[in-house]
CSV table of C-alpha atoms in Angstrom, one decimal:
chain,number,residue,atom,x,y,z
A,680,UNK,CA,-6.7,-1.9,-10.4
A,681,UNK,CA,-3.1,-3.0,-11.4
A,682,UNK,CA,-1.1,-3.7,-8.0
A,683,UNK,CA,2.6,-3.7,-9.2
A,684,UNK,CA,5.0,-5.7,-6.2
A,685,UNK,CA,8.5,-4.9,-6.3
A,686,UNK,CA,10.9,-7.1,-4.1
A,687,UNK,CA,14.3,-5.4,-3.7
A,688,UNK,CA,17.3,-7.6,-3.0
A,689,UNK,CA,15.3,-10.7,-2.3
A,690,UNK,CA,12.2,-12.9,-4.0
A,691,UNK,CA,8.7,-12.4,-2.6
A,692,UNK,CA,7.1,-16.2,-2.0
A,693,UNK,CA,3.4,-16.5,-3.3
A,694,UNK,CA,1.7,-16.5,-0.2
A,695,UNK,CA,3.4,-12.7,0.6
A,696,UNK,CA,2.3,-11.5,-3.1
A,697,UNK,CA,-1.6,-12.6,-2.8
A,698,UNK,CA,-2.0,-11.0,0.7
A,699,UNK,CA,-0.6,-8.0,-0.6
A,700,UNK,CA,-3.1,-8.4,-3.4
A,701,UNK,CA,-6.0,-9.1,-1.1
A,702,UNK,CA,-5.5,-6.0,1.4
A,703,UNK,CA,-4.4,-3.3,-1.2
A,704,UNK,CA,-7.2,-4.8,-3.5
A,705,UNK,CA,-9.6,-3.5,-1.0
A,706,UNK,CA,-8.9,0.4,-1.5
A,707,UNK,CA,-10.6,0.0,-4.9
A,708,UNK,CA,-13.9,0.3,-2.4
A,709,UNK,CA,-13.1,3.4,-1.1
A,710,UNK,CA,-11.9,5.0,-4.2
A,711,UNK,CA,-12.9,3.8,-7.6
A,712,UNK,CA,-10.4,5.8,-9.4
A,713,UNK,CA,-7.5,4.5,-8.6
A,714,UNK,CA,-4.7,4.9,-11.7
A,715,UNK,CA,-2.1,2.7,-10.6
A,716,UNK,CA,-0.2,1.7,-7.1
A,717,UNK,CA,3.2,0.1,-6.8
A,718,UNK,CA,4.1,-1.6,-3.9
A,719,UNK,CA,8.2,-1.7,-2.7
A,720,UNK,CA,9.2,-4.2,-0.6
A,721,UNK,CA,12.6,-3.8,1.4
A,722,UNK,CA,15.0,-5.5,3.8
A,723,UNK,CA,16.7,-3.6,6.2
A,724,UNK,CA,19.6,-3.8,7.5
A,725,UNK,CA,18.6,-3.9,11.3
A,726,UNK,CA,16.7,-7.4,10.0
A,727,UNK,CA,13.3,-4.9,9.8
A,728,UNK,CA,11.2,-4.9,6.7
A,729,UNK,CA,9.8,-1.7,5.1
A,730,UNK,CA,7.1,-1.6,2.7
A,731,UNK,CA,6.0,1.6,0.4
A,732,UNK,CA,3.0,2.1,-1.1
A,733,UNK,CA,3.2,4.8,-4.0
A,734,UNK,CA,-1.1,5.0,-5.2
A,735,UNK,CA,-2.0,7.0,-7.8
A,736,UNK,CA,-5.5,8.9,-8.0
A,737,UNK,CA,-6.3,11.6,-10.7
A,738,UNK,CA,-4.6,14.7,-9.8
A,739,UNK,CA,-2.5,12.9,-6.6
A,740,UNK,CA,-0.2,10.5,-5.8
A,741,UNK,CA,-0.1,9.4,-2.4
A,742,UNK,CA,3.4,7.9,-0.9
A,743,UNK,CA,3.2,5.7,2.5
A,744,UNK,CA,5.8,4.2,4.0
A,745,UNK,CA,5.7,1.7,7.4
A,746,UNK,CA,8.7,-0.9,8.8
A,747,UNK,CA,7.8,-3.4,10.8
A,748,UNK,CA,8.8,-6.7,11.9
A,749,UNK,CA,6.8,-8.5,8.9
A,750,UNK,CA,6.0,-7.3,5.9
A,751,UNK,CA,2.5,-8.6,6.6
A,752,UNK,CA,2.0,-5.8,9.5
A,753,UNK,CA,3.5,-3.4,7.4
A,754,UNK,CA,1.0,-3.9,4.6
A,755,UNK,CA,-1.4,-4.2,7.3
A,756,UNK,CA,-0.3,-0.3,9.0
A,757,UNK,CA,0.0,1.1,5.1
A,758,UNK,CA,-3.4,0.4,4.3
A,759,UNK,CA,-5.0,1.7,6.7
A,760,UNK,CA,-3.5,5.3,6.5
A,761,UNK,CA,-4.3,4.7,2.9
A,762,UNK,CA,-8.1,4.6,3.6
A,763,UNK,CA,-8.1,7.7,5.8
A,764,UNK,CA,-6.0,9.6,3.5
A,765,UNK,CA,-8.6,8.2,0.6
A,766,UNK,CA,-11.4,9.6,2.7
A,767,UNK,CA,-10.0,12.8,3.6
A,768,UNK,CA,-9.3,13.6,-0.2
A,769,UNK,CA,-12.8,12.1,-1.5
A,770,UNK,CA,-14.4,14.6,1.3
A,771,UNK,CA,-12.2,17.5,0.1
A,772,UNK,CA,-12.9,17.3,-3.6
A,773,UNK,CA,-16.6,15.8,-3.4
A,774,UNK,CA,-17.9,17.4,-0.3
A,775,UNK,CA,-19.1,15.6,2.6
């Protein structure tokens, strides 16, 4: 899976890109067919950061968006709704 970062309005450091890269590489385990997922990361202007997860699946795209006070807990809150909503749609279409 191809995890595309988008930094608006600032430059993402290294460290920020490959934990981004390790905790939205581990979705691939709950679904292996994941098309693409694009990841936007934002300043606010209340000195919050906001991260949006756009992933697309066959037939789906799901859209998440958390703010938080780093982007590292905002990753952090997006993938986890990601793996419920992952689960919820691999038990819809597949069964239980």
């Amino acid at each position: 899976m191809k995890i595309n970062v988008q930094s608006i309005k600032f430059d993402a450091d290294q460290k920020l890109l490959d934990f981004i890269d390790k905790k939205v590489g581990k979705l691939s385990k709950f679904f292996d067919n994941i098309i693409s997922c694009d990841v936007n990361l934002t300043l606010q202007p209340d000195h919050k950061k906001s991260v949006k997860i756009i992933l697309g699946i066959p037939g789906d795209d799901i859209v998440i968006e958390r703010t938080a006070d780093t982007f590292e807990d905002a990753v952090v809150d997006c993938v986890d709704v990601l793996q419920d909503q992952i689960i919820k749609i691999k038990e819809k279409r597949f069964g239980k």
